[in-house]
Coordinates of C-alpha atoms in Angstrom, one line a residue:
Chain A
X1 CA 4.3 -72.9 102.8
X2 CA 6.2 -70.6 99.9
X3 CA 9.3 -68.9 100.3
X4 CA 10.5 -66.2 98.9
X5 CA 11.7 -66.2 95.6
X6 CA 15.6 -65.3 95.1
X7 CA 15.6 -62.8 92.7
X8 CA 18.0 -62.9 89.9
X9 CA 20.4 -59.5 90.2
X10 CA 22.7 -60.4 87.2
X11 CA 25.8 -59.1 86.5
X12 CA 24.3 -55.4 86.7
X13 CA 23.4 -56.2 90.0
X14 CA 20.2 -54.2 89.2
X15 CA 16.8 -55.5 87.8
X16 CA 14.0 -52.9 86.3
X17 CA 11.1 -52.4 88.5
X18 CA 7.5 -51.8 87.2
X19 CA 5.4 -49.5 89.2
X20 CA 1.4 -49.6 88.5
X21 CA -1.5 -48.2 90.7
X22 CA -2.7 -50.7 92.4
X23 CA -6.3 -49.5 92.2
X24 CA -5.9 -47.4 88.4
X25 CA -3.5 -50.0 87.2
X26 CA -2.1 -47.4 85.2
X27 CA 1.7 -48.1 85.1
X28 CA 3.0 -45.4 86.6
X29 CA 6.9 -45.4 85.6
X30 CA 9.9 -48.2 84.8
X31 CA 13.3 -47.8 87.2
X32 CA 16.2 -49.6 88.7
X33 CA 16.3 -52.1 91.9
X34 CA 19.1 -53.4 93.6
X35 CA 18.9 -55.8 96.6
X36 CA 19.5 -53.3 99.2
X37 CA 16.5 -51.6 97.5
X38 CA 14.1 -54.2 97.6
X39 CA 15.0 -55.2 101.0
X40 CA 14.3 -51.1 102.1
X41 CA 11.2 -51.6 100.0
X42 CA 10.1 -54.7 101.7
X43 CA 11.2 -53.3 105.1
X44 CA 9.5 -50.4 105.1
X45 CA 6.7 -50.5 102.9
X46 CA 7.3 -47.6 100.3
X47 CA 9.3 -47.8 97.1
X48 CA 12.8 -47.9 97.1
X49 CA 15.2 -47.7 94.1
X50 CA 18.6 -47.7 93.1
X51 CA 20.0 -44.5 90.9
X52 CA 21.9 -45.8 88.0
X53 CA 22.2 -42.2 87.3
X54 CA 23.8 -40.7 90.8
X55 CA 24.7 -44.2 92.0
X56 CA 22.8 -44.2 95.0
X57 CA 19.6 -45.8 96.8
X58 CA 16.9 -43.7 96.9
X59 CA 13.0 -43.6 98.1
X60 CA 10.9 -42.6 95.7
X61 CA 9.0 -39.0 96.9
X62 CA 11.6 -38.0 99.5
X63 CA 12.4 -34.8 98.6
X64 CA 9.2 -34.4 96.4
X65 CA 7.0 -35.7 98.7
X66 CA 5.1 -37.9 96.1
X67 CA 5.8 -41.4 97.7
X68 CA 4.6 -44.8 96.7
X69 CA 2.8 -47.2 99.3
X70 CA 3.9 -50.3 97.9
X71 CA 0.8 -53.0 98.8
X72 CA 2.4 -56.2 97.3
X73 CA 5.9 -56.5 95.3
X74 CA 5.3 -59.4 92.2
X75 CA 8.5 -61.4 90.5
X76 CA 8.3 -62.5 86.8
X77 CA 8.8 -66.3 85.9
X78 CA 12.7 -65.2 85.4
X79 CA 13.0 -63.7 88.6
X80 CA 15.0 -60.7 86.9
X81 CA 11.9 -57.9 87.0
X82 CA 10.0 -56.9 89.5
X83 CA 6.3 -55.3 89.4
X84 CA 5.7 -52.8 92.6
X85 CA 2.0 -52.7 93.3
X86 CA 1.6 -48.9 94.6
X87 CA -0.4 -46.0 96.0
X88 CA 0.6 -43.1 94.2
X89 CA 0.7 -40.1 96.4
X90 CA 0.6 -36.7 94.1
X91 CA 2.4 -37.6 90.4
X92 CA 5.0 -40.5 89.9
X93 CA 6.2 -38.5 87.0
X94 CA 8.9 -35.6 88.0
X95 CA 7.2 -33.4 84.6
X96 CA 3.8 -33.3 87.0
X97 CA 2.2 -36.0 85.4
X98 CA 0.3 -38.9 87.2
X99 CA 2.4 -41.9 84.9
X100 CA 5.9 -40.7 83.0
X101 CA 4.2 -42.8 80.2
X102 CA 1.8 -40.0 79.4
X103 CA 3.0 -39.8 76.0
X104 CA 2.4 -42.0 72.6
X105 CA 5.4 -42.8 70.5
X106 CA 4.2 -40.0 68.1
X107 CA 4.4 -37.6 70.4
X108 CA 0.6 -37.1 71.3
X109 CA -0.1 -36.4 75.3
X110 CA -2.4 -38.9 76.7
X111 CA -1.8 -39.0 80.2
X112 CA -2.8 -36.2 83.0
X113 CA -1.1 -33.4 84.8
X114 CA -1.8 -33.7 88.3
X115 CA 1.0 -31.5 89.8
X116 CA 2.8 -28.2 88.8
X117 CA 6.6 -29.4 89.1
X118 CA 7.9 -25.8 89.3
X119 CA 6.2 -25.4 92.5
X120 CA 7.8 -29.2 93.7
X121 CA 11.2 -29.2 92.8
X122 CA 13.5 -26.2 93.2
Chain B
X1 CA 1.5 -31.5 64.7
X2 CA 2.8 -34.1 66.7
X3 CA 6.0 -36.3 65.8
X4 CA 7.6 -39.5 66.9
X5 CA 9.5 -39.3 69.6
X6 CA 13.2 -40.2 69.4
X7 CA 13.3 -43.4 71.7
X8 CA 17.1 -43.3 73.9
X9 CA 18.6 -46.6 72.9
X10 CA 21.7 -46.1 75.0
X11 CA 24.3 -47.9 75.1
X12 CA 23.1 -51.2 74.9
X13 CA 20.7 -50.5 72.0
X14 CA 18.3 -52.1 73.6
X15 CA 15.2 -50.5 76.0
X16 CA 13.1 -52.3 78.1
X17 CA 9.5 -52.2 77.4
X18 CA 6.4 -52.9 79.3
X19 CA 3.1 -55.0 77.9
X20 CA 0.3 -54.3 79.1
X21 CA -3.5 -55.4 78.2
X22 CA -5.0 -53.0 76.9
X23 CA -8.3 -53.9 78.5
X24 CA -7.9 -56.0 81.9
X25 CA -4.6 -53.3 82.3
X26 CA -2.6 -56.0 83.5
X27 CA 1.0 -56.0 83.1
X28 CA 1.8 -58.6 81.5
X29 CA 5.7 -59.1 80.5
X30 CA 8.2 -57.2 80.3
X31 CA 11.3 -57.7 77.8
X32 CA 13.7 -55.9 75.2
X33 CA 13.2 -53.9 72.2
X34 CA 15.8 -52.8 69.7
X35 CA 15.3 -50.2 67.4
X36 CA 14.5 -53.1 64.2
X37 CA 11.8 -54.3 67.0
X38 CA 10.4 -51.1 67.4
X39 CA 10.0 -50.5 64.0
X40 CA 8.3 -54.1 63.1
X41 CA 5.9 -53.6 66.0
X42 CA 4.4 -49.9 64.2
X43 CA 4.9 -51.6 61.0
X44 CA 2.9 -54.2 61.4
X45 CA 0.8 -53.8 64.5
X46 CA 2.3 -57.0 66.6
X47 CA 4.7 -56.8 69.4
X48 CA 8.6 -57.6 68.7
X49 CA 10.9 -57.7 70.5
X50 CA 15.0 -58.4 70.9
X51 CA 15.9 -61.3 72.7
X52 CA 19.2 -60.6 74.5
X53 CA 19.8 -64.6 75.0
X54 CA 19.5 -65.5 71.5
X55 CA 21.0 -62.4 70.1
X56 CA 17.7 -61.7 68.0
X57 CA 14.5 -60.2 67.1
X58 CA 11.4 -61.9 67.9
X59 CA 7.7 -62.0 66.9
X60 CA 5.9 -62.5 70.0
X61 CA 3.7 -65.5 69.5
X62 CA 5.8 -66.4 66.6
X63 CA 5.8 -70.3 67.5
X64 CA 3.0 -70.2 70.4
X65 CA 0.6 -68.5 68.2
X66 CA 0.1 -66.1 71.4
X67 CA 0.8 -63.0 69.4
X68 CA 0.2 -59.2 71.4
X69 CA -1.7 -57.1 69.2
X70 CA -0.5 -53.4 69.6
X71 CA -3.1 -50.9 70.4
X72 CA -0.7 -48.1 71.5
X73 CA 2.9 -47.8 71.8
X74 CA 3.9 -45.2 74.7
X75 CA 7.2 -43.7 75.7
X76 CA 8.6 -42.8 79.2
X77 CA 9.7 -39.3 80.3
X78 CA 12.9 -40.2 79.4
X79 CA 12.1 -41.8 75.9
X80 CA 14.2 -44.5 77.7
X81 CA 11.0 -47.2 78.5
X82 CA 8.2 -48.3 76.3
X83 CA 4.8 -49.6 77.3
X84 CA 3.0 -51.7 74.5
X85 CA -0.8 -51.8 75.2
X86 CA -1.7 -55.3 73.9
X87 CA -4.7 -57.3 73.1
X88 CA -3.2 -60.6 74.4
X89 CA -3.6 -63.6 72.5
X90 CA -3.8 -66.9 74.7
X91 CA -1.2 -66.4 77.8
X92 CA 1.7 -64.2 77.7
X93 CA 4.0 -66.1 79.9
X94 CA 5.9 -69.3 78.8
X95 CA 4.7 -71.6 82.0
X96 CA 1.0 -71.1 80.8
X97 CA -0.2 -68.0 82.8
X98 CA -1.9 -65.1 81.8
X99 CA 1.0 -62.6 83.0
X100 CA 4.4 -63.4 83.7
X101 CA 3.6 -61.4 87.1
X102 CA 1.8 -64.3 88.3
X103 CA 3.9 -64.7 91.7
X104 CA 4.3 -62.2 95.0
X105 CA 8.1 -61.8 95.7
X106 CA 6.8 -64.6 99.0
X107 CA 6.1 -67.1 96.7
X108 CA 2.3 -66.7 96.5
X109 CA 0.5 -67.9 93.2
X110 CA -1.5 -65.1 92.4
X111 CA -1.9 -65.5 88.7
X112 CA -4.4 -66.9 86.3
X113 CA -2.7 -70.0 84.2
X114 CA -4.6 -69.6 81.2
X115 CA -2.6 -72.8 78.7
X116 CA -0.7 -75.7 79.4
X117 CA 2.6 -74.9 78.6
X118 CA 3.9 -79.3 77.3
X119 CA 0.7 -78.7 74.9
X120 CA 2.3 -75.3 73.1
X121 CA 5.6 -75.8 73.3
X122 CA 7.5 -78.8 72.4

């Protein structure tokens, strides 16, 4: 039978979390996890995180509405990142975009607007 | 006209940056890119990256001969996260497996094992 796997917090306490579409496998955005985040995540089935920012836990799509379904949580072989597979509901980007990678490194747009942010956050 | 975007190196110097296959869209690794890294991976087309352990930049593949191609380098909303689309060479994950991502946080095996790890690296 496995077990699950201790994850590795370091001295940050906080390890960066992948988020992909579980059916697009776009990757969908990069933040921070602490324990008490995974364990909300785990818990309750939709993506928690951990500000670095406003030093707080928070659930992804709480105030915007656009909340992940997280259908399996992956580890790497150094147990220090994790990989959230998600159901994306509306954008996971806060500029309206469906991934907040939706640029190249030279500044081209590839990825898609799929919500007018304006009209989600106040 | 478009223009590269001025990545956020922070205070560490470092950002974290995604692979991903280009094709299959697996996520295959995540690790560490300094701004030297960055720059060897557009000059030259191959993933680098900084190795926070050995205090150094890396070739992917340098001494596996698993080297990432780089298709597209993308940047986060934030400029604060990379995502490398790769055309993987061999396995990107030292125990032999396709992606690093090849366990569930329960312990599961879910992942492809694609080398044998004693046969590459000695």
């Amino acid at each position: 039978m496995s077990e699950q796997i201790d994850v590795d917090f370091g001295d940050t306490g906080l390890v960066p979390a992948v988020a992909q579409d579980a059916d697009s496998k776009d990757v969908l955005m990069l933040a921070y996890v602490s324990p008490e985040a995974l364990d909300k995540t785990l818990e309750t089935g939709r993506a928690h995180y951990y500000s670095r920012s406003r030093d707080e836990l928070w659930e992804k799509g709480a105030s915007s509405g656009h909340t992940q379904s997280v259908r399996e949580v992956r580890v790497d072989c150094d147990a220090d990142t994790l990989l959230y597979l998600v159901e994306q509901e509306g954008g996971a980007c806060h500029t309206g975009h469906e991934s907040c990678f939706y640029r190249t490194i030279d500044g081209e747009t590839v990825g898609t607007k799929v919500f007018d942010p304006d009209a989600v956050y106040e």
